[in-house]
Amino acid sequence: MNKDKENQKVDYRIKIGNREALIGVGLFLFNFVWWFAFAYGLGSKDPSEYSYVFGFPSWFFYSCVLGSIIICILVFIIVKGFFKDIPFEDEELKDK
Amino acid sequence: MNWQATITLFGTVVLIFLVGLFASRQKESSESFLQDYYLGGRSLGGFVLAMTMMATYGSASSFIGGPGVAYNEGLGWVLLSVTQIATGYFTLMILGKRFAIVARQYKAITIVDFLKERYQSKWVELLSAFSIVIFLFSTMAAQWIGGGRLIESLTGLPYTSALFIFVITVLVYVTFGGFRAVTLTDAVQGIIMLVGTLILLIGVVLAGGGVSNIIQDLRMENPNLITPYGADGTLTPTYVSSYWILVGIGVVALPQIAVRAMSYKNTKSLHRALIIGTIVVGFIMLNMHLVGVFARSVMPGVEIGDTVMPLIALEVLPPWLAGIVLAAPLAAIMSTVDSLLLLVSSTIVKDVYINYIKPEASRKTIQRLSMGVTGILGIIVFLIAIDPPDLIIWMNLFAIGGLEVTFMWPIIMGLYWKKGNKYGAIASMVVGIVSYVLFESFYPDPLGMHTVVSAMFLSFLAYVGFSLMYKKKQLSLNGEGTNL
């Protein structure tokens, strides 16, 4: 019946999809930078000069342990705050 | 032979197996057998989706091989392994909603379906089916071997009998249960992995007298073990960083993972899966590899990396608990294998048989054929695995890289770039596979990065180049194709 409306519906879903994919890329880049900066920023000293956090060398603690926790928290915030619910089902699919 | 451990190990496996059977009993009433058997009727909830993605991905390489390498390389290997946390969110965010929408419009059941509809090309379809069968076969063999080895080292049974037990268990429930059974058992296995690795880590830390003690112990033995550079300083930042591409980004293109991104019920499931998946993957990867590193201090002198996990479990835990905990890596292997088996089977039945040989096959025929092909495939892989090559982790990584370079750009660009066409897709697949195999054989790890990076770069150029070069022909196709 109303093709324009149909197209609009499709359009808005695609826009949301694109936006969320971009957020994914952004999060990935942040994840990488955090991981790299702490691992090699603190870890390239001689092991005798390492400082320790909870028994772990500090580079490892910040990069791997804290880094993982922060990513989990970020994913939670991003999904809860920025990701939108959209319908998937098309009438077409239900017919068949 | 350790009877207590053996009994609890198999007890846990039987429990998992029963869940699979129970699930397969429940699936009678759906309209399309194929959609149901291979995709679980697109009805996965968030928790099951997260667990099945994690369990499918976390395979023998991360649960047996990974801790083994970590044992030898130290914290540098843990650093490399935590890159895998990205797989928890990246795949679902990137493929995410657009993939789910499109897959429903195309009525795609497999990745090959999706590519076929997107590019309207027989060659794209055949090439992708071919590479799935070839590459996943070697992955499956690697997993089979890992499962056999694990049972062997724990129970003392000969390798062949151990392998046989393992294969029978997997085959029965995959063959009869299909995708839904597989994803449900994945969920159970995921929980076992999660709890199992935690118990094991606690056990190892206690046995080693605390984290601090263990780290200092390692530093005394070889200071490099606690640096990011590996035991002999060979893990360069460039190489380790390139794992972000191999295990972080590239996983998007693994058919066994991507197919899950079209199997969930609604966006709520997707959102929940994103959160749970990231936490679970991050937690398990970190734990598992730390166990490997710490094991070195508690139990020095293990020669074969693959046996570190079972040995340390028996060392630091009471035997009955070791049995349950070791069901975790066994579960990981089983859930990888069952998904792969199903994927290869779906490729053969759906993408080759129904499309080319007998499109009008009846439901009964398809059902019998799907189960038959799944069963026969399992037996073939079993025969390959009886006389296996040694280090499973590298075999596995070769196959994973191969699949990634094949499917990366056709899937991603097919979703997000309108101008991408079949010429680009075919060129990208061919260039990807060929360059990956050539680099790997003659000039491994160019520029200090994992081979997959160069191959992926070249296949990207091929995709864009060929798509643009044949742009005109595409325009006429586009007229018919906009409603897709």
Tab-separated table of C-alpha atoms in Angstrom, chain A residues 59, chain B residues 61 65-71 73-82 84 227-230 235 239 243 289 293 393-394 397:
chain	number	residue	atom	x	y	z
A	59	TRP	CA	51.539	-3.005	33.300
B	61	SER	CA	43.062	-23.440	21.057
B	65	GLY	CA	46.623	-24.964	23.548
B	66	GLY	CA	46.310	-21.420	24.928
B	67	PRO	CA	47.162	-22.111	28.578
B	68	GLY	CA	49.918	-24.418	27.330
B	69	VAL	CA	51.569	-21.604	25.391
B	70	ALA	CA	50.994	-19.228	28.305
B	71	TYR	CA	52.836	-21.738	30.505
B	73	GLU	CA	55.655	-17.701	27.340
B	74	GLY	CA	54.473	-16.089	30.563
B	75	LEU	CA	52.342	-12.970	30.974
B	76	GLY	CA	53.089	-11.812	27.422
B	77	TRP	CA	50.793	-14.539	26.139
B	78	VAL	CA	48.034	-13.480	28.500
B	79	LEU	CA	48.400	-9.971	27.110
B	80	LEU	CA	47.943	-11.401	23.630
B	81	SER	CA	44.975	-13.486	24.700
B	82	VAL	CA	42.972	-10.715	26.322
B	84	GLN	CA	39.859	-11.723	22.542
B	227	THR	CA	57.281	-8.811	30.769
B	228	PRO	CA	54.955	-8.312	27.793
B	229	TYR	CA	57.618	-9.732	25.478
B	230	GLY	CA	57.450	-13.489	26.035
B	235	LEU	CA	56.759	-11.282	21.184
B	239	TYR	CA	53.085	-8.963	16.392
B	243	TYR	CA	46.213	-10.283	17.123
B	289	HIS	CA	45.600	-18.036	30.451
B	293	VAL	CA	51.182	-18.892	33.562
B	393	ILE	CA	46.877	-24.449	18.206
B	394	TRP	CA	48.663	-23.581	14.979
B	397	LEU	CA	44.807	-20.660	13.743
